[in-house]
XYZ file of C-alpha atoms in Angstrom:
514
model
C 0.316 0.056 -0.436
C 1.001 3.358 -0.649
C 0.785 6.158 0.941
C 0.220 10.276 0.492
C 3.817 12.285 0.883
C 3.434 13.778 4.798
C 5.740 16.820 3.398
C 4.393 20.004 4.342
C 5.701 23.011 2.602
C 5.261 26.536 3.767
C 5.890 29.933 1.274
C 8.804 30.276 3.680
C 10.742 26.624 3.938
C 11.635 24.890 0.701
C 13.342 21.885 0.670
C 14.600 20.443 -2.718
C 15.122 17.215 -2.572
C 15.456 15.353 -6.222
C 12.466 12.902 -7.561
C 13.830 8.997 -7.656
C 14.721 8.939 -12.232
C 11.785 6.127 -13.504
C 13.232 2.883 -14.200
C 16.635 3.666 -14.755
C 15.892 6.021 -17.525
C 17.796 10.199 -18.088
C 15.083 11.767 -16.491
C 14.826 16.327 -16.916
C 13.837 16.707 -13.405
C 12.183 20.522 -12.373
C 13.039 22.064 -9.173
C 10.945 24.156 -7.821
C 12.378 27.427 -5.900
C 10.350 29.176 -3.163
C 6.628 28.463 -5.253
C 3.601 29.633 -3.433
C 0.321 27.755 -3.311
C 1.387 24.698 -1.356
C 3.603 23.569 -5.367
C 6.209 21.646 -3.671
C 3.413 19.717 -1.907
C 1.602 18.814 -5.252
C 4.676 17.474 -6.740
C 5.716 15.123 -3.736
C 2.693 13.686 -3.822
C 2.705 13.011 -7.511
C 6.080 11.216 -7.658
C 3.974 9.132 -4.608
C 1.157 8.430 -6.827
C 3.847 6.957 -9.105
C 5.842 4.922 -6.960
C 1.744 2.821 -6.983
C 1.814 3.002 -10.713
C 4.696 2.020 -11.761
C 4.037 -1.887 -10.307
C 1.091 -1.700 -12.911
C 2.545 -0.076 -16.098
C 5.022 1.756 -18.058
C 2.836 4.398 -20.676
C 0.917 5.731 -17.873
C 3.249 6.638 -16.178
C 5.441 8.099 -18.133
C 2.359 10.089 -19.261
C 1.836 11.089 -15.447
C 5.584 12.209 -15.306
C 5.512 14.691 -19.004
C 1.947 15.716 -17.581
C 3.569 17.082 -14.270
C 6.840 18.788 -15.843
C 4.979 20.030 -18.002
C 2.442 22.446 -15.942
C 5.537 22.589 -13.436
C 6.853 24.481 -16.253
C 3.943 26.692 -17.180
C 4.271 27.912 -13.547
C 7.738 28.227 -12.862
C 9.671 31.356 -13.891
C 12.463 30.900 -11.998
C 13.608 27.024 -12.406
C 16.600 25.169 -12.369
C 17.141 22.407 -14.892
C 19.103 19.184 -13.128
C 19.610 16.581 -15.870
C 20.139 12.871 -12.964
C 21.219 9.515 -13.690
C 20.005 7.611 -11.157
C 22.947 5.639 -8.795
C 22.471 2.041 -9.654
C 23.486 -1.156 -9.913
C 26.310 0.073 -7.986
C 28.912 -1.103 -4.837
C 30.442 0.315 -1.999
C 33.454 -1.129 -3.011
C 34.366 -0.579 -6.357
C 32.680 2.959 -7.392
C 32.096 3.426 -10.589
C 32.821 7.763 -10.381
C 33.428 7.932 -14.342
C 29.535 6.639 -15.204
C 28.184 9.644 -12.903
C 30.791 12.166 -14.151
C 28.863 14.140 -16.533
C 25.374 13.946 -14.298
C 28.093 15.143 -11.792
C 29.016 18.230 -13.783
C 25.526 20.141 -13.448
C 25.536 19.292 -9.467
C 28.981 21.042 -9.365
C 27.195 24.360 -9.744
C 24.777 23.412 -6.630
C 26.459 25.172 -4.977
C 23.477 26.752 -3.294
C 22.417 26.058 0.650
C 19.349 24.479 0.837
C 15.810 26.191 2.154
C 15.481 24.745 5.453
C 14.549 26.724 8.682
C 15.613 25.026 11.159
C 14.295 25.462 14.769
C 17.561 26.834 18.233
C 17.296 24.308 20.785
C 19.948 25.313 22.394
C 23.121 28.082 21.700
C 23.151 31.799 19.002
C 24.538 31.934 15.976
C 27.552 32.340 15.746
C 29.384 35.624 16.121
C 32.721 34.912 14.494
C 33.942 31.738 11.893
C 35.774 29.300 13.321
C 38.582 27.043 12.355
C 36.735 23.824 12.826
C 32.977 23.035 12.798
C 32.357 18.581 14.333
C 28.997 18.019 13.221
C 27.123 15.394 15.073
C 23.323 13.925 14.236
C 21.511 12.087 16.688
C 18.127 10.029 17.100
C 16.946 8.121 20.131
C 17.662 4.818 20.469
C 15.713 1.797 21.238
C 18.900 0.612 24.041
C 21.638 2.916 25.191
C 22.357 6.708 24.872
C 26.077 7.875 23.621
C 25.843 11.338 22.950
C 26.484 13.280 26.744
C 29.455 11.141 26.252
C 30.197 12.103 22.387
C 29.599 15.204 23.890
C 32.124 15.271 26.841
C 34.995 13.701 25.327
C 35.566 16.196 22.510
C 35.604 19.280 25.322
C 37.466 17.485 27.895
C 40.603 16.127 25.234
C 40.784 19.133 24.229
C 42.717 22.064 25.647
C 41.439 25.716 26.068
C 42.872 27.318 23.246
C 41.620 24.438 21.253
C 38.278 25.018 22.645
C 38.768 28.623 20.894
C 38.095 27.435 17.485
C 35.889 24.229 17.399
C 31.611 24.924 17.216
C 30.238 20.970 17.876
C 26.978 21.548 16.069
C 24.256 18.714 17.785
C 21.509 17.975 14.738
C 18.339 16.488 17.162
C 16.906 14.324 14.227
C 13.830 12.600 15.597
C 10.395 13.620 14.884
C 9.703 12.584 18.851
C 9.542 16.195 20.282
C 9.558 15.001 23.976
C 12.439 13.010 23.457
C 14.082 15.961 21.678
C 13.228 18.340 24.368
C 14.660 16.323 27.290
C 17.671 15.563 25.753
C 18.009 19.448 24.939
C 17.764 19.892 29.309
C 20.641 17.322 29.907
C 22.703 18.906 27.254
C 21.945 22.319 27.890
C 22.210 20.769 32.116
C 25.809 19.435 31.965
C 27.263 21.976 29.292
C 25.441 25.739 29.746
C 29.240 26.768 30.042
C 29.862 25.850 26.481
C 27.231 26.821 24.775
C 26.999 30.359 26.455
C 30.711 30.439 25.358
C 29.331 29.829 21.465
C 30.673 25.946 21.637
C 28.260 24.238 21.388
C 24.355 24.798 19.011
C 21.546 22.241 19.400
C 19.771 22.075 15.879
C 16.855 20.419 14.596
C 15.784 20.264 11.125
C 11.375 20.595 11.044
C 9.322 17.173 10.072
C 7.730 18.553 6.949
C 10.603 19.993 5.315
C 11.558 15.844 4.904
C 10.233 13.945 1.490
C 8.476 11.144 1.830
C 10.780 8.207 3.697
C 7.274 5.548 2.468
C 7.588 3.557 -0.365
C 11.268 3.351 -1.004
C 13.390 1.954 -3.893
C 14.609 -1.551 -1.775
C 17.914 -1.197 -3.196
C 20.333 -4.216 -1.931
C 17.373 -6.730 -1.023
C 17.318 -4.366 2.402
C 14.026 -4.854 4.648
C 11.623 -2.075 4.179
C 12.489 -0.094 7.740
C 16.320 -0.851 6.640
C 16.073 1.275 3.525
C 13.604 3.630 5.395
C 16.121 4.250 8.253
C 19.161 4.478 5.923
C 17.018 6.908 3.859
C 16.092 9.488 6.369
C 19.680 9.074 8.049
C 21.504 10.969 4.800
C 18.842 13.257 4.722
C 19.294 13.951 8.606
C 23.209 14.982 7.066
C 22.105 16.696 4.710
C 20.462 19.140 6.792
C 23.403 19.060 9.265
C 25.421 19.617 6.444
C 23.354 22.596 5.146
C 23.426 24.229 8.704
C 27.109 24.216 8.554
C 27.619 25.488 5.531
C 29.060 28.691 6.773
C 30.344 28.153 10.371
C 34.312 27.630 9.779
C 36.517 27.011 7.769
C 37.335 23.365 8.057
C 34.036 20.417 8.759
C 34.459 16.949 11.201
C 32.184 14.854 10.708
C 31.440 12.306 13.902
C 28.573 9.928 15.267
C 26.991 10.516 18.130
C 29.141 7.526 19.733
C 32.493 8.707 19.595
C 35.443 8.426 21.659
C 38.455 11.127 20.776
C 41.639 10.989 21.123
C 44.150 13.928 23.233
C 44.570 17.181 21.240
C 42.561 15.647 18.254
C 42.360 19.510 17.216
C 46.095 20.157 17.055
C 47.095 16.423 15.626
C 44.253 18.307 12.308
C 45.816 21.204 12.179
C 48.869 19.433 11.544
C 48.792 17.469 8.549
C 45.655 20.814 7.174
C 49.572 22.784 7.191
C 51.299 19.705 5.901
C 48.865 19.153 2.876
C 48.766 23.045 2.128
C 49.002 23.733 -1.908
C 47.828 19.876 -2.337
C 44.509 19.197 -3.458
C 42.074 17.218 -0.836
C 38.131 16.391 -1.120
C 38.374 14.482 2.446
C 40.884 13.110 4.722
C 39.940 10.707 6.902
C 41.717 10.122 10.868
C 39.134 7.070 11.180
C 38.270 3.641 9.219
C 35.010 3.050 10.419
C 31.911 4.803 8.536
C 30.866 7.964 8.977
C 34.102 8.986 11.395
C 36.590 11.468 11.712
C 35.486 12.395 8.000
C 37.532 15.751 6.989
C 35.559 18.379 4.748
C 36.358 22.080 3.871
C 33.501 23.818 4.643
C 33.108 25.093 1.189
C 32.442 21.520 -0.327
C 29.402 21.490 2.189
C 26.487 22.905 0.612
C 27.717 20.368 -2.259
C 27.707 17.255 -0.560
C 24.499 18.371 1.254
C 22.363 18.429 -2.224
C 25.049 15.097 -3.665
C 23.109 13.312 0.006
C 19.562 15.327 -0.644
C 19.888 14.189 -4.365
C 20.602 10.167 -3.601
C 19.206 10.090 0.131
C 17.342 6.743 -0.903
C 19.916 5.092 -3.027
C 22.454 3.855 -0.650
C 23.814 4.371 3.053
C 25.920 7.688 3.602
C 28.846 6.176 4.177
C 29.005 4.873 -0.017
C 27.521 7.524 -0.310
C 30.616 9.210 0.363
C 33.004 7.651 -1.711
C 31.301 8.529 -4.976
C 30.327 12.055 -3.901
C 34.491 11.833 -3.447
C 36.185 10.139 -6.997
C 33.126 12.900 -8.181
C 36.012 14.760 -7.448
C 38.524 13.734 -8.072
C 40.319 12.880 -5.362
C 40.381 8.852 -6.362
C 42.163 7.599 -3.649
C 41.305 7.863 0.471
C 43.635 9.790 2.218
C 43.691 8.870 6.276
C 45.784 8.705 8.320
C 47.392 6.371 11.642
C 47.114 6.786 14.465
C 43.173 7.202 14.229
C 41.823 9.966 16.236
C 38.332 8.476 16.710
C 37.196 5.863 18.071
C 33.700 4.342 18.394
C 32.369 3.216 21.760
C 29.016 2.213 21.458
C 27.578 -0.908 21.988
C 24.220 -1.233 20.743
C 23.152 0.636 17.038
C 20.825 3.653 16.333
C 19.139 0.803 14.084
C 16.712 -1.251 15.901
C 19.537 -1.907 19.303
C 21.233 -4.530 17.450
C 24.638 -5.291 18.938
C 27.120 -3.071 16.763
C 31.146 -4.157 18.203
C 32.929 -2.745 15.413
C 36.292 -0.676 17.165
C 39.288 0.739 15.235
C 42.316 -1.255 16.039
C 44.122 2.015 14.959
C 43.095 4.617 17.452
C 45.165 5.605 20.170
C 44.550 7.303 22.978
C 47.479 10.221 21.978
C 47.164 11.494 18.643
C 50.181 14.885 18.984
C 52.563 11.739 17.596
C 50.168 11.581 14.293
C 52.209 10.998 11.715
C 51.323 13.920 9.372
C 53.095 12.315 5.382
C 53.475 15.767 3.233
C 52.456 14.835 -0.642
C 55.240 13.419 -2.466
C 56.660 12.003 -5.469
C 57.517 8.501 -5.118
C 60.376 6.461 -7.610
C 62.306 3.672 -7.138
C 64.156 1.201 -9.086
C 63.587 -1.857 -7.218
C 61.299 -4.163 -10.051
C 57.967 -4.182 -8.876
C 55.702 -7.425 -8.334
C 52.550 -6.954 -9.733
C 50.699 -3.935 -8.862
C 52.134 -3.116 -5.258
C 53.420 -0.136 -6.354
C 55.718 2.783 -4.367
C 52.913 5.131 -3.793
C 51.297 2.105 -1.655
C 54.361 2.098 0.967
C 53.568 6.449 1.827
C 49.879 5.594 1.873
C 47.944 5.427 4.837
C 45.546 2.236 4.074
C 46.182 -1.180 4.439
C 49.424 -1.709 1.412
C 52.718 -2.001 1.376
C 55.074 -1.978 -1.465
C 56.314 -5.006 -2.461
C 58.868 -5.900 -4.610
C 62.232 -8.608 -5.539
C 65.005 -9.164 -4.896
C 66.710 -5.226 -4.177
C 70.288 -4.970 -5.706
C 73.165 -2.860 -4.131
C 72.605 1.150 -5.170
C 68.821 -0.033 -5.823
C 66.356 2.594 -4.248
C 63.258 4.160 -2.667
C 62.772 7.844 -3.285
C 60.360 9.975 -2.015
C 60.694 14.270 -2.749
C 58.490 16.194 -1.508
C 55.959 18.980 -3.098
C 57.479 21.650 -1.350
C 60.415 21.349 1.606
C 59.891 20.395 5.050
C 60.804 20.321 8.381
C 60.753 17.091 9.592
C 60.487 16.114 13.341
C 60.544 12.030 13.421
C 61.232 9.553 10.131
C 59.598 5.636 10.696
C 60.258 2.865 8.615
C 58.849 -0.525 8.665
C 60.209 -3.405 6.350
C 58.705 -6.871 5.886
C 54.837 -8.070 7.204
C 53.583 -10.576 9.339
C 52.751 -13.599 6.987
C 56.081 -12.038 4.945
C 58.755 -11.449 7.612
C 61.990 -12.744 5.137
C 61.089 -9.960 2.926
C 62.730 -6.880 5.025
C 65.401 -4.968 4.025
C 68.441 -6.385 5.743
C 71.171 -4.150 4.221
C 70.285 -0.631 3.629
C 70.848 3.920 4.555
C 68.082 6.096 5.552
C 69.081 9.732 3.535
C 67.510 13.240 3.796
C 68.304 14.838 0.752
C 68.767 18.898 -1.181
C 69.358 20.568 -3.811
C 66.256 19.610 -6.089
C 67.025 19.251 -9.470
C 65.423 17.924 -12.673
C 66.939 14.838 -14.515
C 65.149 12.651 -17.406
C 63.585 10.126 -14.212
C 61.985 13.210 -12.417
C 63.157 15.227 -9.801
C 65.489 13.913 -7.550
C 68.018 15.573 -4.397
C 71.796 16.569 -5.754
C 72.936 15.993 -2.084
C 72.600 13.344 0.785
C 72.966 12.805 3.499
C 72.754 9.338 5.904
C 71.057 9.739 9.188
C 70.419 6.269 9.795
C 71.166 2.107 9.324
C 68.187 -0.698 8.872
C 68.252 -3.400 11.691
C 66.169 -6.188 11.497
C 64.259 -4.421 9.014
C 63.469 -1.420 10.809
C 64.582 2.616 11.345
C 63.462 4.723 13.075
C 65.480 8.442 13.662
C 64.054 11.218 15.625
C 64.985 14.793 16.382
C 65.609 14.804 12.146
C 65.576 18.979 12.803
C 67.467 19.416 15.333
C 70.608 17.331 12.947
C 69.844 19.026 9.436
C 70.445 22.585 9.304
C 68.350 22.368 5.520
C 64.348 22.589 5.094
C 65.007 18.078 3.561
C 63.046 18.166 0.116
C 63.886 14.953 -0.424
C 64.010 11.205 2.027
C 64.958 7.642 0.739
C 65.773 4.174 1.306
C 68.965 2.734 -0.370
C 70.268 -0.667 -0.885
C 73.708 -1.354 0.899
C 74.019 -5.216 -0.602
C 72.702 -7.735 -1.985
C 69.579 -9.817 -0.511
C 68.150 -13.170 -2.327
C 64.691 -12.046 -0.293
C 61.506 -10.123 -2.181
C 61.011 -6.601 0.037
C 58.057 -5.524 1.550
C 58.344 -1.797 1.856
C 55.611 -1.968 4.814
C 54.940 1.908 6.053
C 57.087 5.326 5.718
C 55.601 7.646 8.479
C 57.069 10.786 8.222
C 56.578 13.987 11.115
C 57.363 16.990 9.819
C 57.627 20.224 12.386
C 54.998 22.864 12.880
C 55.952 26.497 11.865
C 56.635 29.146 14.850
C 52.843 30.308 14.049
C 51.208 28.131 14.799
């Protein structure tokens, strides 16, 4: 049985979700802007009726759609047209971003905010822009509630100076207003001084701004209640992102059951500084779900609209993979140790057990390597696709090469020179413990020059020797007077075994102004 939409727009409030494409075809969808007289109400009801008719026949459905679009076009003077191609037949593990580039070009201009009137449940609008906004969306759980613990962890793990640069925005996204009122009272009682200081806001997007959550597509064979839950969650996050657009320079998404590492903001700033001048869409500080994902605030309108457009297609963390790829960040950029840990034991979906833990999490985040952007070169014979970049990546992959000879090298050339405090290189793996570098040296270089094989340094200084396949050198900035432009691993003796470079971790020194 199909139900009519509960969407109830007013003259002052309009939300603009994109209706689903019909039959997988490319559909022209006209989306009105502010339109008095209940135009959006009529549109949502028409779309809901189409869901019912889809099961009976195709031709009447197409006729109704075309008629609806024609009528809407007559009444719209300032509408706009969006080409939509539905995200069908996709998997979260191997997103085919190229398939959607054409339609996403339209979305790249979709930088305006969603027209939603928010309720301030606690706190007032900010008077100045902060460095970082931390966003949390929370709903009533059947078992357990961790929101207060999460907020407490954010504030407790930050220094007084760090607190000046952050604002926490909590979106209470449950339609149970009694529960929301109770939770607001608890938040106000425990964190009153943070609310007064402008470090904590609690907001709500009213239910009438939500699209219909009935009769949604049953992708991935999910049960109907699961589809409803994850679709609403996408809209919850879209409204949260939309609200946070102009509050700060950067935005961090957390879930409402998370524990933070100590001084996580300082670690974040260090990573952001080290990547100045390089392109990135998403930096990840946890490998779990929608936890610890960092964005430029300027990208929030597009991300909010993207989640809203495809709210019924797939879970939010899968949509993030597509969003990142469509904005031309091909690879994951993740940092270890993780700065945030999942602590909830019961899921917000039906109270199911959820024991997920990030085994890369460490309580003290100040020791996080930031691996500044660089190009990597090696003359060691690479095995299959275990290329050099994987040794410098933070994902769980590595470089694997065939037996090296004396004089072979593995070199990192930074995009810009850096002050380095520590370098750590680990070779071999748990299941291939013999594939280590048995004899090697660690060098740093300066005076970058161009050669036929690319850029490299003209002079190097040895700072460490490999022992049992590892090398770690601390206080590099105190031992080396110049800014480092290259780091090189040199093989100093032939070996019969293959070589795995599992990880290269580099810690830079923040400028004095930081």
